[in-house]
mmCIF file of C-alpha atoms in Angstrom:
data_model
loop_
_atom_site.group_PDB
_atom_site.id
_atom_site.type_symbol
_atom_site.label_atom_id
_atom_site.label_comp_id
_atom_site.label_asym_id
_atom_site.label_seq_id
_atom_site.Cartn_x
_atom_site.Cartn_y
_atom_site.Cartn_z
ATOM 1 C CA UNK A 1 -31.341 -59.625 -149.653
ATOM 2 C CA UNK A 2 -34.898 -59.791 -150.976
ATOM 3 C CA UNK A 3 -35.442 -60.221 -154.722
ATOM 4 C CA UNK A 4 -38.828 -59.953 -156.441
ATOM 5 C CA UNK A 5 -39.173 -61.481 -159.908
ATOM 6 C CA UNK A 6 -42.194 -60.340 -161.926
ATOM 7 C CA UNK A 7 -43.332 -62.981 -164.395
ATOM 8 C CA UNK A 8 -46.285 -63.199 -166.721
ATOM 9 C CA UNK A 9 -48.268 -66.168 -167.925
ATOM 10 C CA UNK A 10 -48.794 -65.647 -171.649
ATOM 11 C CA UNK A 11 -50.794 -67.572 -174.236
ATOM 12 C CA UNK A 12 -48.873 -69.797 -176.590
ATOM 13 C CA UNK A 13 -48.118 -67.359 -179.409
ATOM 14 C CA UNK A 14 -49.050 -69.957 -182.029
ATOM 15 C CA UNK A 15 -52.652 -70.091 -180.741
ATOM 16 C CA UNK A 16 -53.467 -66.475 -179.829
ATOM 17 C CA UNK A 17 -56.992 -65.219 -180.482
ATOM 18 C CA UNK A 18 -58.268 -61.621 -180.326
ATOM 19 C CA UNK A 19 -61.652 -60.623 -178.875
ATOM 20 C CA UNK A 20 -63.686 -59.072 -181.717
ATOM 21 C CA UNK A 21 -65.252 -56.380 -179.494
ATOM 22 C CA UNK A 22 -62.648 -55.338 -176.908
ATOM 23 C CA UNK A 23 -59.620 -56.078 -179.132
ATOM 24 C CA UNK A 24 -57.883 -57.716 -176.164
ATOM 25 C CA UNK A 25 -56.246 -61.142 -176.072
ATOM 26 C CA UNK A 26 -58.640 -64.016 -175.377
ATOM 27 C CA UNK A 27 -56.903 -66.394 -172.967
ATOM 28 C CA UNK A 28 -59.694 -68.910 -172.430
ATOM 29 C CA UNK A 29 -58.979 -72.229 -174.099
ATOM 30 C CA UNK A 30 -55.469 -71.190 -175.195
ATOM 31 C CA UNK A 31 -52.465 -73.078 -173.740
ATOM 32 C CA UNK A 32 -50.406 -70.820 -171.441
ATOM 33 C CA UNK A 33 -46.685 -70.682 -170.697
ATOM 34 C CA UNK A 34 -44.331 -68.486 -168.681
ATOM 35 C CA UNK A 35 -43.192 -65.565 -170.801
ATOM 36 C CA UNK A 36 -39.865 -66.857 -172.202
ATOM 37 C CA UNK A 37 -38.005 -63.603 -171.484
ATOM 38 C CA UNK A 38 -39.039 -63.766 -167.817
ATOM 39 C CA UNK A 39 -37.270 -67.095 -167.390
ATOM 40 C CA UNK A 40 -33.857 -65.511 -167.995
ATOM 41 C CA UNK A 41 -34.527 -62.959 -165.250
ATOM 42 C CA UNK A 42 -35.769 -65.679 -162.912
ATOM 43 C CA UNK A 43 -32.636 -67.728 -163.536
ATOM 44 C CA UNK A 44 -30.410 -64.720 -162.803
ATOM 45 C CA UNK A 45 -32.267 -64.062 -159.551
ATOM 46 C CA UNK A 46 -31.787 -67.696 -158.540
ATOM 47 C CA UNK A 47 -28.065 -67.448 -159.317
ATOM 48 C CA UNK A 48 -27.806 -64.463 -156.982
ATOM 49 C CA UNK A 49 -29.636 -66.523 -154.370
ATOM 50 C CA UNK A 50 -27.053 -69.291 -154.797
ATOM 51 C CA UNK A 51 -24.200 -66.783 -154.337
ATOM 52 C CA UNK A 52 -25.393 -64.606 -151.467
ATOM 53 C CA UNK A 53 -28.339 -66.471 -149.956
ATOM 54 C CA UNK A 54 -31.084 -64.106 -151.116
ATOM 55 C CA UNK A 55 -34.804 -64.721 -150.750
ATOM 56 C CA UNK A 56 -36.605 -64.870 -154.103
ATOM 57 C CA UNK A 57 -40.309 -64.007 -154.354
ATOM 58 C CA UNK A 58 -42.108 -64.525 -157.659
ATOM 59 C CA UNK A 59 -45.008 -62.194 -158.455
ATOM 60 C CA UNK A 60 -47.540 -62.341 -161.255
ATOM 61 C CA UNK A 61 -50.810 -60.627 -162.117
ATOM 62 C CA UNK A 62 -53.394 -62.647 -163.972
ATOM 63 C CA UNK A 63 -56.354 -65.002 -163.777
ATOM 64 C CA UNK A 64 -56.437 -67.889 -161.267
ATOM 65 C CA UNK A 65 -54.917 -70.253 -163.839
ATOM 66 C CA UNK A 66 -51.660 -68.248 -163.604
ATOM 67 C CA UNK A 67 -51.039 -70.338 -160.487
ATOM 68 C CA UNK A 68 -49.463 -72.922 -162.818
ATOM 69 C CA UNK A 69 -46.667 -70.539 -163.809
ATOM 70 C CA UNK A 70 -45.969 -69.605 -160.198
ATOM 71 C CA UNK A 71 -45.645 -73.249 -159.191
ATOM 72 C CA UNK A 72 -43.276 -73.771 -162.108
ATOM 73 C CA UNK A 73 -41.112 -70.914 -160.784
ATOM 74 C CA UNK A 74 -41.207 -72.439 -157.298
ATOM 75 C CA UNK A 75 -40.096 -75.789 -158.713
ATOM 76 C CA UNK A 76 -37.034 -74.063 -160.171
ATOM 77 C CA UNK A 77 -35.991 -72.758 -156.746
ATOM 78 C CA UNK A 78 -37.974 -69.608 -155.888
ATOM 79 C CA UNK A 79 -38.852 -69.263 -152.198
ATOM 80 C CA UNK A 80 -42.263 -67.586 -152.279
ATOM 81 C CA UNK A 81 -44.957 -66.778 -154.821
ATOM 82 C CA UNK A 82 -47.801 -64.268 -154.957
ATOM 83 C CA UNK A 83 -50.716 -64.326 -157.398
ATOM 84 C CA UNK A 84 -52.273 -60.919 -157.901
ATOM 85 C CA UNK A 85 -55.729 -61.666 -159.242
ATOM 86 C CA UNK A 86 -58.970 -59.709 -159.309
ATOM 87 C CA UNK A 87 -61.647 -59.106 -161.934
ATOM 88 C CA UNK A 88 -60.909 -55.410 -161.484
ATOM 89 C CA UNK A 89 -57.476 -56.010 -163.089
ATOM 90 C CA UNK A 90 -58.943 -57.381 -166.333
ATOM 91 C CA UNK A 91 -57.979 -55.449 -169.448
ATOM 92 C CA UNK A 92 -55.046 -53.612 -167.849
ATOM 93 C CA UNK A 93 -52.570 -52.032 -170.241
ATOM 94 C CA UNK A 94 -48.898 -51.518 -169.338
ATOM 95 C CA UNK A 95 -49.618 -48.408 -167.262
ATOM 96 C CA UNK A 96 -52.291 -50.119 -165.159
ATOM 97 C CA UNK A 97 -50.244 -53.330 -164.920
ATOM 98 C CA UNK A 98 -47.143 -51.547 -163.637
ATOM 99 C CA UNK A 99 -49.307 -49.747 -161.060
ATOM 100 C CA UNK A 100 -50.890 -52.982 -159.806
ATOM 101 C CA UNK A 101 -47.545 -54.794 -159.597
ATOM 102 C CA UNK A 102 -45.962 -51.821 -157.830
ATOM 103 C CA UNK A 103 -48.750 -51.895 -155.231
ATOM 104 C CA UNK A 104 -47.994 -55.566 -154.578
ATOM 105 C CA UNK A 105 -44.227 -54.969 -154.355
ATOM 106 C CA UNK A 106 -44.801 -52.198 -151.818
ATOM 107 C CA UNK A 107 -46.862 -54.612 -149.710
ATOM 108 C CA UNK A 108 -44.079 -57.205 -149.951
ATOM 109 C CA UNK A 109 -41.626 -54.532 -148.786
ATOM 110 C CA UNK A 110 -43.619 -54.149 -145.580
ATOM 111 C CA UNK A 111 -42.617 -57.703 -144.667
ATOM 112 C CA UNK A 112 -39.030 -57.415 -145.906
ATOM 113 C CA UNK A 113 -37.478 -54.515 -147.878
ATOM 114 C CA UNK A 114 -37.020 -55.309 -151.570
ATOM 115 C CA UNK A 115 -33.476 -54.856 -152.890
ATOM 116 C CA UNK A 116 -33.878 -56.064 -156.471
ATOM 117 C CA UNK A 117 -36.784 -56.337 -158.878
ATOM 118 C CA UNK A 118 -36.327 -58.492 -161.975
ATOM 119 C CA UNK A 119 -38.568 -58.319 -165.032
ATOM 120 C CA UNK A 120 -38.392 -59.869 -168.464
ATOM 121 C CA UNK A 121 -37.091 -57.674 -171.244
ATOM 122 C CA UNK A 122 -40.581 -57.735 -172.765
ATOM 123 C CA UNK A 123 -43.491 -60.131 -173.199
ATOM 124 C CA UNK A 124 -44.242 -62.136 -176.298
ATOM 125 C CA UNK A 125 -47.905 -61.064 -176.306
ATOM 126 C CA UNK A 126 -47.708 -57.318 -175.620
ATOM 127 C CA UNK A 127 -44.096 -56.840 -176.813
ATOM 128 C CA UNK A 128 -43.896 -53.305 -175.330
ATOM 129 C CA UNK A 129 -40.981 -53.561 -172.827
ATOM 130 C CA UNK A 130 -42.772 -50.945 -170.703
ATOM 131 C CA UNK A 131 -43.837 -52.737 -167.519
ATOM 132 C CA UNK A 132 -40.346 -53.104 -165.995
ATOM 133 C CA UNK A 133 -39.404 -49.424 -166.438
ATOM 134 C CA UNK A 134 -42.910 -48.476 -165.270
ATOM 135 C CA UNK A 135 -42.388 -50.369 -162.010
ATOM 136 C CA UNK A 136 -38.955 -48.776 -161.511
ATOM 137 C CA UNK A 137 -40.384 -45.281 -162.021
ATOM 138 C CA UNK A 138 -43.253 -45.830 -159.577
ATOM 139 C CA UNK A 139 -40.937 -47.312 -156.940
ATOM 140 C CA UNK A 140 -38.229 -44.699 -157.466
ATOM 141 C CA UNK A 141 -35.695 -47.455 -158.254
ATOM 142 C CA UNK A 142 -32.743 -47.173 -160.605
ATOM 143 C CA UNK A 143 -33.543 -49.105 -163.788
ATOM 144 C CA UNK A 144 -31.006 -51.256 -165.616
ATOM 145 C CA UNK A 145 -32.443 -52.572 -168.873
ATOM 146 C CA UNK A 146 -31.047 -54.958 -171.510
ATOM 147 C CA UNK A 147 -28.542 -56.416 -169.047
ATOM 148 C CA UNK A 148 -26.258 -59.132 -170.396
ATOM 149 C CA UNK A 149 -24.329 -59.918 -167.206
ATOM 150 C CA UNK A 150 -24.360 -59.164 -163.490
ATOM 151 C CA UNK A 151 -20.692 -58.824 -162.628
ATOM 152 C CA UNK A 152 -20.811 -58.184 -158.885
ATOM 153 C CA UNK A 153 -23.110 -57.382 -155.964
ATOM 154 C CA UNK A 154 -21.813 -55.739 -152.804
ATOM 155 C CA UNK A 155 -24.394 -56.288 -150.074
ATOM 156 C CA UNK A 156 -22.562 -54.162 -147.524
ATOM 157 C CA UNK A 157 -22.214 -51.146 -149.833
ATOM 158 C CA UNK A 158 -25.592 -51.803 -151.484
ATOM 159 C CA UNK A 159 -24.027 -51.617 -154.951
ATOM 160 C CA UNK A 160 -24.347 -53.662 -158.123
ATOM 161 C CA UNK A 161 -22.153 -53.797 -161.234
ATOM 162 C CA UNK A 162 -23.714 -54.935 -164.519
ATOM 163 C CA UNK A 163 -22.927 -55.168 -168.214
ATOM 164 C CA UNK A 164 -25.534 -53.520 -170.411
ATOM 165 C CA UNK A 165 -25.639 -54.283 -174.100
ATOM 166 C CA UNK A 166 -26.037 -51.267 -176.378
ATOM 167 C CA UNK A 167 -25.732 -50.492 -180.078
ATOM 168 C CA UNK A 168 -22.158 -49.312 -179.618
ATOM 169 C CA UNK A 169 -20.975 -52.274 -177.569
ATOM 170 C CA UNK A 170 -21.188 -53.047 -173.859
ATOM 171 C CA UNK A 171 -21.635 -50.520 -171.054
ATOM 172 C CA UNK A 172 -20.252 -51.433 -167.622
ATOM 173 C CA UNK A 173 -22.488 -49.728 -165.071
ATOM 174 C CA UNK A 174 -22.501 -49.471 -161.286
ATOM 175 C CA UNK A 175 -25.443 -48.243 -159.259
ATOM 176 C CA UNK A 176 -26.918 -48.350 -155.783
ATOM 177 C CA UNK A 177 -29.549 -50.787 -154.632
ATOM 178 C CA UNK A 178 -32.507 -51.026 -154.775
ATOM 179 C CA UNK A 179 -32.880 -51.239 -158.541
ATOM 180 C CA UNK A 180 -34.912 -52.901 -161.289
ATOM 181 C CA UNK A 181 -33.223 -55.152 -163.861
ATOM 182 C CA UNK A 182 -34.392 -56.620 -167.165
ATOM 183 C CA UNK A 183 -32.208 -59.410 -168.541
ATOM 184 C CA UNK A 184 -31.573 -60.093 -172.196
ATOM 185 C CA UNK A 185 -32.473 -63.434 -173.695
ATOM 186 C CA UNK A 186 -29.713 -66.015 -173.997
ATOM 187 C CA UNK A 187 -27.677 -64.533 -171.131
ATOM 188 C CA UNK A 188 -27.903 -67.705 -169.068
ATOM 189 C CA UNK A 189 -29.153 -71.273 -169.213
ATOM 190 C CA UNK A 190 -32.422 -72.057 -167.453
ATOM 191 C CA UNK A 191 -31.884 -74.705 -164.808
ATOM 192 C CA UNK A 192 -33.882 -77.868 -164.255
ATOM 193 C CA UNK A 193 -35.901 -78.063 -161.071
ATOM 194 C CA UNK A 194 -34.766 -80.327 -158.253
ATOM 195 C CA UNK A 195 -37.082 -83.060 -157.036
ATOM 196 C CA UNK A 196 -37.348 -81.499 -153.558
ATOM 197 C CA UNK A 197 -38.343 -78.134 -155.050
ATOM 198 C CA UNK A 198 -40.913 -79.810 -157.274
ATOM 199 C CA UNK A 199 -42.570 -81.471 -154.292
ATOM 200 C CA UNK A 200 -42.460 -78.194 -152.335
ATOM 201 C CA UNK A 201 -44.034 -76.335 -155.283
ATOM 202 C CA UNK A 202 -46.881 -78.841 -155.449
ATOM 203 C CA UNK A 203 -47.615 -78.447 -151.708
ATOM 204 C CA UNK A 204 -47.004 -74.682 -151.489
ATOM 205 C CA UNK A 205 -49.864 -72.620 -150.094
ATOM 206 C CA UNK A 206 -50.055 -69.980 -152.787
ATOM 207 C CA UNK A 207 -50.620 -66.387 -151.646
ATOM 208 C CA UNK A 208 -53.543 -64.879 -153.551
ATOM 209 C CA UNK A 209 -53.962 -61.109 -153.333
ATOM 210 C CA UNK A 210 -56.762 -58.937 -154.671
ATOM 211 C CA UNK A 211 -57.004 -55.220 -155.317
ATOM 212 C CA UNK A 212 -58.148 -54.696 -151.742
ATOM 213 C CA UNK A 213 -55.201 -56.658 -150.326
ATOM 214 C CA UNK A 214 -52.669 -54.311 -151.921
ATOM 215 C CA UNK A 215 -54.749 -51.175 -151.471
ATOM 216 C CA UNK A 216 -54.683 -50.392 -155.197
ATOM 217 C CA UNK A 217 -56.877 -47.560 -156.457
ATOM 218 C CA UNK A 218 -59.713 -49.025 -158.532
ATOM 219 C CA UNK A 219 -59.549 -46.128 -161.003
ATOM 220 C CA UNK A 220 -55.919 -46.942 -161.851
ATOM 221 C CA UNK A 221 -56.316 -50.624 -162.733
ATOM 222 C CA UNK A 222 -58.153 -52.616 -165.382
ATOM 223 C CA UNK A 223 -59.831 -50.956 -168.334
ATOM 224 C CA UNK A 224 -60.681 -47.908 -166.188
ATOM 225 C CA UNK A 225 -57.017 -47.215 -165.525
ATOM 226 C CA UNK A 226 -55.816 -48.036 -169.032
ATOM 227 C CA UNK A 227 -55.522 -45.047 -171.375
ATOM 228 C CA UNK A 228 -54.338 -47.258 -174.232
ATOM 229 C CA UNK A 229 -57.101 -47.867 -176.776
ATOM 230 C CA UNK A 230 -56.760 -50.459 -179.535
ATOM 231 C CA UNK A 231 -58.904 -49.126 -182.350
ATOM 232 C CA UNK A 232 -58.426 -52.022 -184.742
ATOM 233 C CA UNK A 233 -56.752 -55.410 -184.937
ATOM 234 C CA UNK A 234 -56.196 -57.047 -188.301
ATOM 235 C CA UNK A 235 -54.004 -59.520 -190.131
ATOM 236 C CA UNK A 236 -51.869 -57.865 -192.831
ATOM 237 C CA UNK A 237 -52.856 -58.950 -196.319
ATOM 238 C CA UNK A 238 -50.221 -60.882 -198.224
ATOM 239 C CA UNK A 239 -48.577 -58.988 -201.039
ATOM 240 C CA UNK A 240 -49.989 -59.809 -204.439
ATOM 241 C CA UNK A 241 -46.757 -58.996 -206.269
ATOM 242 C CA UNK A 242 -44.426 -61.874 -206.933
ATOM 243 C CA UNK A 243 -40.678 -61.610 -206.535
ATOM 244 C CA UNK A 244 -38.778 -60.922 -209.743
ATOM 245 C CA UNK A 245 -35.624 -62.678 -210.775
ATOM 246 C CA UNK A 246 -32.888 -60.312 -211.952
ATOM 247 C CA UNK A 247 -30.421 -61.834 -214.355
ATOM 248 C CA UNK A 248 -26.893 -60.476 -214.543
ATOM 249 C CA UNK A 249 -24.119 -60.836 -217.093
ATOM 250 C CA UNK A 250 -21.673 -62.762 -215.000
ATOM 251 C CA UNK A 251 -21.576 -63.889 -211.380
ATOM 252 C CA UNK A 252 -19.162 -61.305 -210.000
ATOM 253 C CA UNK A 253 -20.366 -59.035 -207.163
ATOM 254 C CA UNK A 254 -20.016 -55.968 -209.411
ATOM 255 C CA UNK A 255 -22.148 -57.525 -212.151
ATOM 256 C CA UNK A 256 -24.827 -58.618 -209.674
ATOM 257 C CA UNK A 257 -24.903 -55.176 -208.028
ATOM 258 C CA UNK A 258 -25.107 -53.386 -211.392
ATOM 259 C CA UNK A 259 -27.997 -55.598 -212.493
ATOM 260 C CA UNK A 260 -29.860 -55.021 -209.216
ATOM 261 C CA UNK A 261 -29.417 -51.240 -209.405
ATOM 262 C CA UNK A 262 -30.545 -51.190 -213.021
ATOM 263 C CA UNK A 263 -33.657 -53.187 -212.127
ATOM 264 C CA UNK A 264 -34.488 -50.846 -209.220
ATOM 265 C CA UNK A 265 -34.077 -47.700 -211.340
ATOM 266 C CA UNK A 266 -36.080 -49.318 -214.135
ATOM 267 C CA UNK A 267 -38.984 -49.924 -211.761
ATOM 268 C CA UNK A 268 -38.596 -46.543 -210.005
ATOM 269 C CA UNK A 269 -37.594 -43.969 -212.653
ATOM 270 C CA UNK A 270 -38.353 -41.049 -210.325
ATOM 271 C CA UNK A 271 -35.848 -42.413 -207.819
ATOM 272 C CA UNK A 272 -33.032 -42.106 -210.373
ATOM 273 C CA UNK A 273 -34.029 -38.508 -211.145
ATOM 274 C CA UNK A 274 -34.101 -37.608 -207.448
ATOM 275 C CA UNK A 275 -30.645 -39.091 -206.845
ATOM 276 C CA UNK A 276 -29.167 -37.299 -209.833
ATOM 277 C CA UNK A 277 -30.698 -34.028 -208.637
ATOM 278 C CA UNK A 278 -29.354 -34.478 -205.110
ATOM 279 C CA UNK A 279 -25.892 -35.288 -206.446
ATOM 280 C CA UNK A 280 -25.913 -32.157 -208.627
ATOM 281 C CA UNK A 281 -26.936 -30.073 -205.626
ATOM 282 C CA UNK A 282 -24.111 -31.521 -203.555
ATOM 283 C CA UNK A 283 -26.438 -33.196 -201.063
#
């Protein structure tokens, strides 16, 4: 079984800066970490490796400094790592990113067919949750998102059973491999790397692929292949209004609720009229 885990090196969210002209994230000079959500997917892939002996390849797209995140993944137990880096990829939105990553996964499949693709639920910088489903759509894989547990994998039948968290509870789903999975946060505990894996990660000859290596179409990557346009980036202004204390006659829940409702209707007289009108109309 061959598992590909897509990770992303993201800037520390406490020190993010925005380019004033392009409105894209400025990564130079900002400490970088592995996207926290990706670590849960990486851990789940490594657990499958422990159970069935799978090969785990970690893939990322980013600048050369993203090598640090790949070596971190290798130190945790991943077998191989590929850095997809090219100036042509700069400024890619989720559509262009999913295309570039898909091109790399297809190239990996030429060496050994890919059975599972893991992605983080979302990234802490973009926060869109679109790249994983985008990869699944381009590859024609089944997509299993917001997964809380992988119950079973049948290699012979090429089937997987998972628990997917939804608003109404938990959905138990079974589908055929290959498929793409995004794990929820907190579904497992990230392991500590073993000393042998740490040494191997330090010595590993990292595979570095460009646009030409994967055969990606230049018009579908980078800013050229990104239809998303950020027109403006700004910091919301703090509200000038101060919170008001509402005093109630008594500390019972009914007294507190009555005082709150009275204060709301006092500040919004039209709201009271609308509610009375709707009640009279039977709405």
